[in-house]
Coordinates of C-alpha atoms and ligand atoms in Angstrom, one line a residue:
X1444 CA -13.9 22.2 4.7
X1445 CA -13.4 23.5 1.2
X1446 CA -14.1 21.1 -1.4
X1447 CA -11.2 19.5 -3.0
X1448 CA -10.1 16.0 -3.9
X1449 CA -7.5 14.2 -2.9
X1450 CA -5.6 11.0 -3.9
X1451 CA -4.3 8.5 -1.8
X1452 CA -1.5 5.8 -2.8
X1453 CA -0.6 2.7 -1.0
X1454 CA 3.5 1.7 -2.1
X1455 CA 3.9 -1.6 -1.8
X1456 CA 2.4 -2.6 -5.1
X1457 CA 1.4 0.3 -6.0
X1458 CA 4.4 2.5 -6.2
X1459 CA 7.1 0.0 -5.9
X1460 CA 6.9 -4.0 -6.1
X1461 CA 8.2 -4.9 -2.7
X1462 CA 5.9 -7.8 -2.2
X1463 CA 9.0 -9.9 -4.1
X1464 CA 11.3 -8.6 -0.5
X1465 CA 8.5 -9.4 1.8
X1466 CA 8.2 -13.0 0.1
X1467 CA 12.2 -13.6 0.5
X1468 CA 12.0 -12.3 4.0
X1469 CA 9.1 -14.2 5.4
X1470 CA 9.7 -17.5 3.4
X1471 CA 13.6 -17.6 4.9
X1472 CA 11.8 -17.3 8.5
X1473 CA 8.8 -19.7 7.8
X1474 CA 11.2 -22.2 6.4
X1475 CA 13.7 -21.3 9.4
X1476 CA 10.5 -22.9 11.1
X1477 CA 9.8 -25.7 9.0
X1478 CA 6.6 -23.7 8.2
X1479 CA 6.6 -24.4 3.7
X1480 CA 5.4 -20.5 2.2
X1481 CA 4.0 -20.2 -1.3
X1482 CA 4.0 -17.3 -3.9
X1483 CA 0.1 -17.8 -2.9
X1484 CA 0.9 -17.1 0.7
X1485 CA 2.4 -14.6 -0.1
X1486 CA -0.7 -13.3 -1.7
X1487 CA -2.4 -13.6 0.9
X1488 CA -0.4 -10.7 3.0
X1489 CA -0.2 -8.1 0.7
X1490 CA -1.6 -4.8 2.4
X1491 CA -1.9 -6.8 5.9
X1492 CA 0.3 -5.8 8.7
X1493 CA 4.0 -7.5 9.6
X1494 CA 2.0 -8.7 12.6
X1495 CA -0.9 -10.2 11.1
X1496 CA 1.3 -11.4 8.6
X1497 CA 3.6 -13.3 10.8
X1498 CA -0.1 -14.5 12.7
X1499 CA -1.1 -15.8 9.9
X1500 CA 2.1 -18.0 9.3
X1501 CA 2.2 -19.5 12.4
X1502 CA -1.5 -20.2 12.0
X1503 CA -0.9 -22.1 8.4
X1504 CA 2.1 -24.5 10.4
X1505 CA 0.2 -24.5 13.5
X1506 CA 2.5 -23.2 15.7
X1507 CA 2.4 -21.3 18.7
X1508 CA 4.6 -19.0 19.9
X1509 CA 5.4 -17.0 23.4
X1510 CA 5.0 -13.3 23.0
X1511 CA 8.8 -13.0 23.4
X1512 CA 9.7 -15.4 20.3
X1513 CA 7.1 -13.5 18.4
X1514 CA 9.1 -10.5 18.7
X1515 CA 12.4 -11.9 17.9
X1516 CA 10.8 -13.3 15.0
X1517 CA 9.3 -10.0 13.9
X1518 CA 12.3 -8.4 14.4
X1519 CA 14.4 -11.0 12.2
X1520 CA 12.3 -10.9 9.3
X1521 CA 12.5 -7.3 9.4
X1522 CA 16.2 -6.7 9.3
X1523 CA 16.1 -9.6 6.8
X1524 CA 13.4 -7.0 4.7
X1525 CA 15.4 -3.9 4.9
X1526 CA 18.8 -5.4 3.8
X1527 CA 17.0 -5.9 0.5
X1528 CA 14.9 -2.2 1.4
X1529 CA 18.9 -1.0 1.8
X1530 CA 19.7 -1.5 -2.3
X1531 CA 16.7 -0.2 -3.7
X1532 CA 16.9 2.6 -6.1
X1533 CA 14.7 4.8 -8.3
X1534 CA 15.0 2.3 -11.0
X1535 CA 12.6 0.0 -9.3
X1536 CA 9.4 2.7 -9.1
X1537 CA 6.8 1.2 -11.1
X1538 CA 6.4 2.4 -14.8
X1539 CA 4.3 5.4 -15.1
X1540 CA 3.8 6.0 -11.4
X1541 CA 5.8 9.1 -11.4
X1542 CA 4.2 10.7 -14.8
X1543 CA 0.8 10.5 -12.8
X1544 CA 2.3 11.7 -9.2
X1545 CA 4.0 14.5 -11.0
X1546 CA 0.6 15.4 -12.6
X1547 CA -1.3 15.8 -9.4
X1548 CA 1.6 17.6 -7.7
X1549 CA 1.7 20.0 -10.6
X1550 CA -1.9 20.6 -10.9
X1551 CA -2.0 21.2 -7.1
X1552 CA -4.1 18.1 -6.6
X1553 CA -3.3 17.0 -2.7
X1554 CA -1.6 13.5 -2.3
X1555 CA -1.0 11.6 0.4
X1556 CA 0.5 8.3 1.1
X1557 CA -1.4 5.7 2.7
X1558 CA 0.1 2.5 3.9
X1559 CA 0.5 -0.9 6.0
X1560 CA 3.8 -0.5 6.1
X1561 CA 6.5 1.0 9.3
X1562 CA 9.1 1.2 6.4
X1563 CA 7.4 3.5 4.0
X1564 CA 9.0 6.9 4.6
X1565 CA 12.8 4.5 4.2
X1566 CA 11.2 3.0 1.3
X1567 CA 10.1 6.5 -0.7
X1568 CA 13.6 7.9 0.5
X1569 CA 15.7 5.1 -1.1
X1570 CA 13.0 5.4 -4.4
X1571 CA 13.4 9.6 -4.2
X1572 CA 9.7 10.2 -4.1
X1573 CA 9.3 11.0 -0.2
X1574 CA 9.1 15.0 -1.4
X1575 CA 5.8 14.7 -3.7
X1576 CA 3.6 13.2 -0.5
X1577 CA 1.8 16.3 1.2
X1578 CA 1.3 13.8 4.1
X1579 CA 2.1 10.0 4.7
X1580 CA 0.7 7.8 7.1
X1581 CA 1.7 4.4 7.3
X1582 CA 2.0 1.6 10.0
X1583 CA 3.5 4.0 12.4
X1584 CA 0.8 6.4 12.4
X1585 CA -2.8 3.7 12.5
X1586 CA -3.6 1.3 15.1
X1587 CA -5.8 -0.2 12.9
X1588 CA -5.0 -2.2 9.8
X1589 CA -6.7 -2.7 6.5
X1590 CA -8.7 -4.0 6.0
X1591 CA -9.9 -1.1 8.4
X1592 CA -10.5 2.0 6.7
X1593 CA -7.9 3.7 9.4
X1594 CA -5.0 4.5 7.2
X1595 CA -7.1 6.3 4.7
X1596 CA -9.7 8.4 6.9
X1597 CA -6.4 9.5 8.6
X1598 CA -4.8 10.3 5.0
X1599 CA -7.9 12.4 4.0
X1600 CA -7.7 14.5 7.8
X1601 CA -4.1 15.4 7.1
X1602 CA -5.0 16.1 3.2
X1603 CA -8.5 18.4 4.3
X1604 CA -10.2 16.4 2.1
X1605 CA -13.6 14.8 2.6
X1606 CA -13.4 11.0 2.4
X1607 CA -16.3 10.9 -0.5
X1608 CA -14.0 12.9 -2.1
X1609 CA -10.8 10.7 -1.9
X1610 CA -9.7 8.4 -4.5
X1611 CA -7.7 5.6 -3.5
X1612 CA -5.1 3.5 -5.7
X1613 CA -4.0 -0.1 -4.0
X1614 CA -2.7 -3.2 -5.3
X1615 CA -4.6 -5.2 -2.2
X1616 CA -8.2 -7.3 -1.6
X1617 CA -8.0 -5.7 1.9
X1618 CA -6.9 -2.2 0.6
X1619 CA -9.4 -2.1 -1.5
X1620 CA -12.2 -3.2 1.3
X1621 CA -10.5 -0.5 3.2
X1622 CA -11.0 2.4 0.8
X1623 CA -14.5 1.4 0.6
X1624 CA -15.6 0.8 4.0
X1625 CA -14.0 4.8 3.9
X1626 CA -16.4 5.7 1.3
X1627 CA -13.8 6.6 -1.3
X1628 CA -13.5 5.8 -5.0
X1629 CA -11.2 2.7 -5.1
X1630 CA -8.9 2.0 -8.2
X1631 CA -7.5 -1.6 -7.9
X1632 CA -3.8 -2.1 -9.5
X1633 CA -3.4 -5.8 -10.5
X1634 CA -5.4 -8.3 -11.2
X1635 CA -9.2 -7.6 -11.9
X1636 CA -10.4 -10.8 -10.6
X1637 CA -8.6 -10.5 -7.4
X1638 CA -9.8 -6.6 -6.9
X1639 CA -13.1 -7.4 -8.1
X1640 CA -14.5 -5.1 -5.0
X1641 CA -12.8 -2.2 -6.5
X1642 CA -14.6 0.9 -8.8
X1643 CA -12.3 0.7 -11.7
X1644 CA -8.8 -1.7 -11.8
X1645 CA -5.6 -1.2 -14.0
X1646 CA -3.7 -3.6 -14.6
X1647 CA -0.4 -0.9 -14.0
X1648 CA -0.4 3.0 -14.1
X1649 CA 0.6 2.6 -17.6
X1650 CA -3.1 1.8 -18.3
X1651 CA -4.1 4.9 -16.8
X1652 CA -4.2 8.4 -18.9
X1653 CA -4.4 11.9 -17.1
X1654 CA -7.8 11.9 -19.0
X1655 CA -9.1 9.4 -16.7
X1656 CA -7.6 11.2 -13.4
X1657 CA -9.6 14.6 -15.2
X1658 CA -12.7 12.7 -15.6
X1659 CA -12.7 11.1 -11.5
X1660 CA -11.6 14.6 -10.6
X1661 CA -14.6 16.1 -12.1
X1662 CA -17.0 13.5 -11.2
X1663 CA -16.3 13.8 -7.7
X1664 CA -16.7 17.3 -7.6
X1665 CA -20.0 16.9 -9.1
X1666 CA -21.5 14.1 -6.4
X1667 CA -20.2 16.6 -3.7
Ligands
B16_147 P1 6.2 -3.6 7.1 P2 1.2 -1.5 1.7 C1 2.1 -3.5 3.3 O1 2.3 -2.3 2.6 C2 2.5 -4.7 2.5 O2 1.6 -4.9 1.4 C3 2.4 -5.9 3.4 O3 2.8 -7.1 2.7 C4 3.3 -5.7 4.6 O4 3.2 -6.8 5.5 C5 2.8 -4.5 5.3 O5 2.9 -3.4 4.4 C6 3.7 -4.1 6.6 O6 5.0 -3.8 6.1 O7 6.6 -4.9 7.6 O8 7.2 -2.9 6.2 O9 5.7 -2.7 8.2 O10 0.8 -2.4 0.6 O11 0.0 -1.2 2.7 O12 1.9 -0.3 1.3
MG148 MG1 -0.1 -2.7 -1.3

């Protein structure tokens, strides 16, 4: 395998703020269950899976549910999540993400997307980035979730990229444990006290300068 590096990008929080949908969505069916759901609850599920998600919500109103109702419930909250998916536009991409996507595409720089979610491809089709991924794997693809480094040793096959040569941007606690346990550079988005596990953290891509992406570029390439 040629040495190269590659970039990996989770979406939701990354490349578009969906967590807002997802918190409409699951607090409508944890109230529908007289389960109360918090903005910090909410925090809570970012980067984890729709069924660890909905595990985890049961667990915090202690209710138990046959295998059958868990599906339904799924399945609600879903089409509940994609009627908002359904009016999203370009207009809601996250500022600067494109200026930096466009960068690596130009430069030849392989990208990949790598994410918990089953809606991504809908999701960068409604936003109009699906074209600048060279692959994306997302909650279709991994039987694993983060914080399992799955999603992103899979991302880094498909790119032909060694995983010590991946960098990884995510918005998530268990993103960033994921893109670690990989043995890639991890760059939190968000909060620096929540992503405190990460190798550098932005608050937003507008913090980031294609100075910085030239300078991880090159010191990957040297530790290689
Ligand atoms: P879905 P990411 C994750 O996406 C979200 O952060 C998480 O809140 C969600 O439960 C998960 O996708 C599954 O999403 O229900 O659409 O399959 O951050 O890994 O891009
Ligand atoms: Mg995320």
């Amino acid at each position: 395998m040629k040495t190269r590096v590659g970039f990996i990008f989770d979406l939701d929080g990354v490349i578009v703020d969906t967590a807002k949908y997802h918190f409409l969505a699951w607090k409508k069916l944890a109230n529908s269950l007289g389960i109360d759901f918090t903005e910090t609850q909410n925090e809570q599920l970012k980067g984890v899976s729709r069924v660890k998600s909905l595990e985890k919500i049961l667990s915090w109103g202690n209710l138990q549910l046959s295998e059958d109702k868990f599906m339904e419930l799924m399945g609600k909250k879903n089409a509940d999540y994609l009627s908002y998916i359904s009016k999203m536009s370009s207009s809601e991409i996250l500022p600067n993400v494109p200026k930096i996507l466009n960068y690596l595409v130009d430069n030849k720089i392989p990208v990949a997307l790598g994410s918990a979610s089953k809606n991504a491809k809908a999701i960068l089709t409604k936003v109009g980035l699906f074209n600048k991924f060279q692959t994306i794997v997302d909650g279709n693809s991994v039987t694993k979730a983060k914080p399992d480094p799955e999603v992103f040793l899979v991302a880094a096959e498909k790119l032909r990229v060694q995983p010590k040569n991946c960098v990884v941007f995510e918005d998530s606690l268990a993103g960033i444990q994921a893109a670690n346990s990989a043995g890639m550079l991890s760059i939190g988005i968000g909060d620096s006290k929540v992503l405190s596990n990460a190798d550098y953290v932005f608050k937003d891509f507008t913090e980031i300068s294609f100075n910085f992406i030239n300078q991880i570029i090159e010191k990957e390439l040297s530790a290689s």
